[in-house]
Coordinates of C-alpha atoms in Angstrom, one line a residue:
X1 CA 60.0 101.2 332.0
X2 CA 61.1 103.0 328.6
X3 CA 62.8 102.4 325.8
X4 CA 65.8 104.9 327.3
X5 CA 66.4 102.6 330.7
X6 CA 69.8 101.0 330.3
X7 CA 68.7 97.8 332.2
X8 CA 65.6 95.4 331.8
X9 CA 65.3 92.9 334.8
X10 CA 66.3 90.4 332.2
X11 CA 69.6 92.4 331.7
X12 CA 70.5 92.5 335.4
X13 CA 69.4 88.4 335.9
X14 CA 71.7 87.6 333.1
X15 CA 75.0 89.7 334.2
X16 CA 74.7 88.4 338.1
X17 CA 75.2 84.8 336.2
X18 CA 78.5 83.5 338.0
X19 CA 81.2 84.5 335.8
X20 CA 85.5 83.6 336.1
X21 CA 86.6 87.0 338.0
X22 CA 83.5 88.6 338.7
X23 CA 81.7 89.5 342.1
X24 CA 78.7 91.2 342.2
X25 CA 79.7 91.9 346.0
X26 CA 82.7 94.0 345.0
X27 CA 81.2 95.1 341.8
X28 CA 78.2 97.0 342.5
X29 CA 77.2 99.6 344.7
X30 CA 73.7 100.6 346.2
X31 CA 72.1 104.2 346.7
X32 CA 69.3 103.8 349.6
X33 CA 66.7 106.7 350.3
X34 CA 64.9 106.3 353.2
X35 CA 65.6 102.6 353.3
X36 CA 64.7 102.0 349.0
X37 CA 67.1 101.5 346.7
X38 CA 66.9 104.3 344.0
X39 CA 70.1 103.6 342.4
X40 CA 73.1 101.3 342.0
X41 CA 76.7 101.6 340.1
X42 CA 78.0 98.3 338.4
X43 CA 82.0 98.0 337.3
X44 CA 82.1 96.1 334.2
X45 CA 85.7 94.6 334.4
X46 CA 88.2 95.9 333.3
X47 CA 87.2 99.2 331.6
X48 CA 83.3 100.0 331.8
X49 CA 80.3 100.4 333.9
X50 CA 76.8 101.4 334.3
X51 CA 74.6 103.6 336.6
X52 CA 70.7 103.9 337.1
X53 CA 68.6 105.8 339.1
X54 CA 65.1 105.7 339.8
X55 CA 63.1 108.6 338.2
X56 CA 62.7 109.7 342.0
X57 CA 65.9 110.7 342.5
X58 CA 67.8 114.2 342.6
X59 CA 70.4 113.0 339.5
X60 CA 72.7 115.8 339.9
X61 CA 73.7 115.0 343.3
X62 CA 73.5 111.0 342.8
X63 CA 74.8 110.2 339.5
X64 CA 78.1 112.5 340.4
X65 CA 78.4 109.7 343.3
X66 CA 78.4 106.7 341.9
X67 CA 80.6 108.2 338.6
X68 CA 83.2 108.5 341.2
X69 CA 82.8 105.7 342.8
X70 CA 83.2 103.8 339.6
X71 CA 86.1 105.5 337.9
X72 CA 88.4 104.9 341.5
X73 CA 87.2 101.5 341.0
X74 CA 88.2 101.8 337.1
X75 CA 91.7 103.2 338.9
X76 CA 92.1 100.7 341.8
X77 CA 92.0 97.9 338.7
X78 CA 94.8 99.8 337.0
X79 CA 92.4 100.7 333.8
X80 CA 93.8 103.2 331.4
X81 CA 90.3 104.8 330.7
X82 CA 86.9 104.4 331.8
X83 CA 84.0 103.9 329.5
X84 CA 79.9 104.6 330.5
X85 CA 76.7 105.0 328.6
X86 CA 74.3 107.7 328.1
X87 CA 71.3 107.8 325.9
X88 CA 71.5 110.6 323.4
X89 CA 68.1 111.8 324.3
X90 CA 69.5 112.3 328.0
X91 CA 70.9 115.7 328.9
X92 CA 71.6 115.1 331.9
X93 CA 73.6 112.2 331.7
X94 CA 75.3 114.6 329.0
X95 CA 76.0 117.7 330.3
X96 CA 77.1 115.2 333.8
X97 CA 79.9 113.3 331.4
X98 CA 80.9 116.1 329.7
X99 CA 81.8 118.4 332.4
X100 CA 83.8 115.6 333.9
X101 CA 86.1 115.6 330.8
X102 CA 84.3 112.5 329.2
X103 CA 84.4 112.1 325.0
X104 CA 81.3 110.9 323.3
X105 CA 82.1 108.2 321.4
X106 CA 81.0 106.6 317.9
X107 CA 80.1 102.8 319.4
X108 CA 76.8 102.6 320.7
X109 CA 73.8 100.2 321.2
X110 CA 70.5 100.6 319.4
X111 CA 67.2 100.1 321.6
X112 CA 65.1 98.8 319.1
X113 CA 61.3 97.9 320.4
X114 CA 58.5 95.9 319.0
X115 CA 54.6 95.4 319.9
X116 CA 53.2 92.4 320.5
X117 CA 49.4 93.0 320.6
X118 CA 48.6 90.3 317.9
X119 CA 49.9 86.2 317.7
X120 CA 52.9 85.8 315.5
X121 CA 53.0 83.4 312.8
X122 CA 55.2 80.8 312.8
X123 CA 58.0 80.9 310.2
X124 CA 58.9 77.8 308.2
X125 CA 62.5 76.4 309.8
X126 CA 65.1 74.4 307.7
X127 CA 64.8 70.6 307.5
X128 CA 66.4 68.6 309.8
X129 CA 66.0 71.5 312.2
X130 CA 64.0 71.8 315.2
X131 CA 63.0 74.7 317.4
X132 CA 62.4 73.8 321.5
X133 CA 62.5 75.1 325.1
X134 CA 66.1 74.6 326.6
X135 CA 66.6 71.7 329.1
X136 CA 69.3 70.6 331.4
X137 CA 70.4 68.8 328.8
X138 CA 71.3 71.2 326.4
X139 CA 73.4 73.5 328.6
X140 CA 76.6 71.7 327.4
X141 CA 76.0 72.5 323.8
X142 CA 74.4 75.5 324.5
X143 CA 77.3 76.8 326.3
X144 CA 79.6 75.7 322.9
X145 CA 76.8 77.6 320.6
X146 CA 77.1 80.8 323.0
X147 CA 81.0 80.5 323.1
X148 CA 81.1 80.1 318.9
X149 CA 78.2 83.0 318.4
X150 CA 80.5 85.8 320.5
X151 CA 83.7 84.7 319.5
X152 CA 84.4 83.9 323.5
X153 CA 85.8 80.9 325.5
X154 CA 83.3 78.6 326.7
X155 CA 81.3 79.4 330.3
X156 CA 81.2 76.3 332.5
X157 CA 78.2 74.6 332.2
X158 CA 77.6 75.2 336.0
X159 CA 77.3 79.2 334.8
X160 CA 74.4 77.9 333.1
X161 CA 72.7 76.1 335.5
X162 CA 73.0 78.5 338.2
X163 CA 71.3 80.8 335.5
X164 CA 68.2 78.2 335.1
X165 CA 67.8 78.2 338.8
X166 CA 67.5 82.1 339.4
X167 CA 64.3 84.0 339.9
X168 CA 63.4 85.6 336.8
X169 CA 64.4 82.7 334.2
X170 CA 61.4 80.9 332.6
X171 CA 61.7 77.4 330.9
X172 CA 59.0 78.6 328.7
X173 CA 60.9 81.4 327.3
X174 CA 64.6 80.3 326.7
X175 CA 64.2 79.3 322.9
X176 CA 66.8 77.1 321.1
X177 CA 67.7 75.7 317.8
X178 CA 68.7 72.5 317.1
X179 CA 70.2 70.4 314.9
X180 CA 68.3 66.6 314.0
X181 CA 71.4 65.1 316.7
X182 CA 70.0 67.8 319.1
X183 CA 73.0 69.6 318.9
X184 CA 72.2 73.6 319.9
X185 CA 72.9 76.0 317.2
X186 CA 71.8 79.1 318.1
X187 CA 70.1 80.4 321.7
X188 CA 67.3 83.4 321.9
X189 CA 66.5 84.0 325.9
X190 CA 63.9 85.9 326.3
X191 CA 62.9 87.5 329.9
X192 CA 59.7 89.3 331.1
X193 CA 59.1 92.0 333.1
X194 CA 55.4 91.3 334.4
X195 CA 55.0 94.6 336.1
X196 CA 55.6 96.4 332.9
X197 CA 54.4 93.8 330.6
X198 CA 58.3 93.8 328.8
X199 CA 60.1 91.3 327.5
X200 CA 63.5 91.4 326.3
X201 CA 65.8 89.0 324.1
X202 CA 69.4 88.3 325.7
X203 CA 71.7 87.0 324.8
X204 CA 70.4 86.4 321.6
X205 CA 73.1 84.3 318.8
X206 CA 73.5 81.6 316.3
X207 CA 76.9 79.6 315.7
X208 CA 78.8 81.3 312.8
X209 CA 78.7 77.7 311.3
X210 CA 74.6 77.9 311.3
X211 CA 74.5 81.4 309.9
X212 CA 72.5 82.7 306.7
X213 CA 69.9 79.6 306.7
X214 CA 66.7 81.5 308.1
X215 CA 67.2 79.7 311.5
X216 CA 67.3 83.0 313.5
X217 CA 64.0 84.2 311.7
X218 CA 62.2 81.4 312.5
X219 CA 63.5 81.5 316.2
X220 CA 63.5 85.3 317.1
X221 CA 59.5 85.0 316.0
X222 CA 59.1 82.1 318.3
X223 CA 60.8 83.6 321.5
X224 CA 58.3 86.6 321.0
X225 CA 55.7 84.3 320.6
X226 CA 56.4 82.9 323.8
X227 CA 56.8 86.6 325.2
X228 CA 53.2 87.2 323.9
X229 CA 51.3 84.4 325.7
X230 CA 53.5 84.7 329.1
X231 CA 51.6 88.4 329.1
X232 CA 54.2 90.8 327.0
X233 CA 53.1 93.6 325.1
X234 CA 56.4 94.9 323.7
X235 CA 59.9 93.6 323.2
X236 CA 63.1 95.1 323.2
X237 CA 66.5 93.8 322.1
X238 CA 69.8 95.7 322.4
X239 CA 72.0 95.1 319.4
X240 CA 75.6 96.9 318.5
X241 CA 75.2 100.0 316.6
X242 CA 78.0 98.8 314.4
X243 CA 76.2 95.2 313.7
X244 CA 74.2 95.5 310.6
X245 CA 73.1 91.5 310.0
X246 CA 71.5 91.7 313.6
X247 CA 69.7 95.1 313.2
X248 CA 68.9 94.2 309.3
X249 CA 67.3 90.6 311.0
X250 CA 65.3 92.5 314.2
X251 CA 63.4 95.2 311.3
X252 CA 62.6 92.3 309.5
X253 CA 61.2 90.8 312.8
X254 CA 59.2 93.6 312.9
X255 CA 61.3 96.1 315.6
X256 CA 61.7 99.3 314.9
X257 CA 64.7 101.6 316.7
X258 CA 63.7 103.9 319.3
X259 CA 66.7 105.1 321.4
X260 CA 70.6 105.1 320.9
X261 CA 73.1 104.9 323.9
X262 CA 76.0 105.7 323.3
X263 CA 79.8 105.0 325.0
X264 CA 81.6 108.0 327.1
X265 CA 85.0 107.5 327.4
X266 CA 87.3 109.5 330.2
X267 CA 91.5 108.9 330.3
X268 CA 92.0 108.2 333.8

């Protein structure tokens, strides 16, 4: 793992959450080498997607593959344009898009990374405000809090519970902020890679209604807390390049940037 790898195993547990009009069955494709998978291709509906291959792997005979695999599939959804990633310290990926016709764009998401070799203090947290673990029964106003945060229609609260019961998500580490009626306010997930030692916060929000009161402070520094003792020694969190609050909130939680990736757009 590094900070230029588009997907922690937190990032891939989260998007296979069911979702209204997505199918992981008809939206991803696997690359096998000798019976491993070394790479996959994942359509992001309606416009987007995303490709990664294991360091193993001859890129410029894979990654050619699954770009054309996704920009039919971009074409077979009737998309105007297709829109993919690439770090700006990769060349390959570069040189790849570019020669295809694709356009680097301006819109891009900061990897910002943080150690956590020593405890975290605990910061002080409004009054009548509490910081927990998430529980069944807080997926209903969790889902709201989500929905309010990203500006989004509300996810069934069965897309939430189906997310509690997969592999990779830990009680321990799904952090939440309530109000004194217990009402959620703002979310910070956090996931760990064990083999790697990684965590990663996502989705990480707070209602717009809960904003600017030092809640998200106090709960980004628990979540990496609980990162710490479940065995992390670094976190990553993958804000918009265009979202100031959130990066001017994760330097002040003591991450520091350390990769850029960037959109590539092609007209189909």
């Amino acid at each position: 793992y590094g900070p230029a790898v588009t997907f922690h195993i937190g990032d891939l547990h989260w998007r296979l959450r069911p979702q209204p009009g997505r199918s992981p069955e008809r939206d991803i494709r696997l690359w096998y080498e000798k019976d491993q998978l070394s790479a996959f291709a994942w359509f992001d509906s309606p416009d987007s997607g995303d490709l990664l291959c294991h360091p193993r792997v001859e890129r410029d005979i894979v990654e050619p593959l699954l770009l054309e695999w996704l920009e039919c599939e971009a074409r077979s959804r009737d998309a105007s344009d297709f829109t993919v990633g690439a770090f700006s310290s990769d060349k390959i990926r570069a040189e790849l898009l570019t020669a295809r016709g694709y356009q680097k764009q301006l819109s891009f998401l900061h990897h910002l990374q943080r150690s956590l070799d020593a405890p975290l203090s605990a910061i002080a947290i409004a009054e009548n405000y509490s910081i927990s673990t998430t529980t069944v029964a807080d997926l209903s106003s969790l889902a709201i809090a989500i929905s309010g945060a990203f500006d989004s229609e509300p996810k069934p609260v069965s897309t939430y519970e189906a997310l509690c019961s997969g592999r990779f998500y830990r009680h321990d580490l799904a952090i939440v902020v309530k109000t004194a009626k217990g009402e959620v306010v703002a979310f910070y997930l956090a996931w760990l890679d064990e083999q790697n030692r990684v965590g990663l916060l996502e989705p990480v929000g707070c209602h717009p209604d809960y904003q600017r009161l030092g809640l998200a402070s106090a709960a980004v520094n628990a979540a990496l807390e609980a990162l710490r003792v479940a065995g992390a020694q670094t976190a990553v969190v993958y804000p918009a390049g265009d979202d100031s609050a959130a990066c001017s909130l994760y330097k002040k939680c003591g991450f520091m940037p350390v990769a850029n990736d960037y959109d590539w757009t092609i007209a189909l």
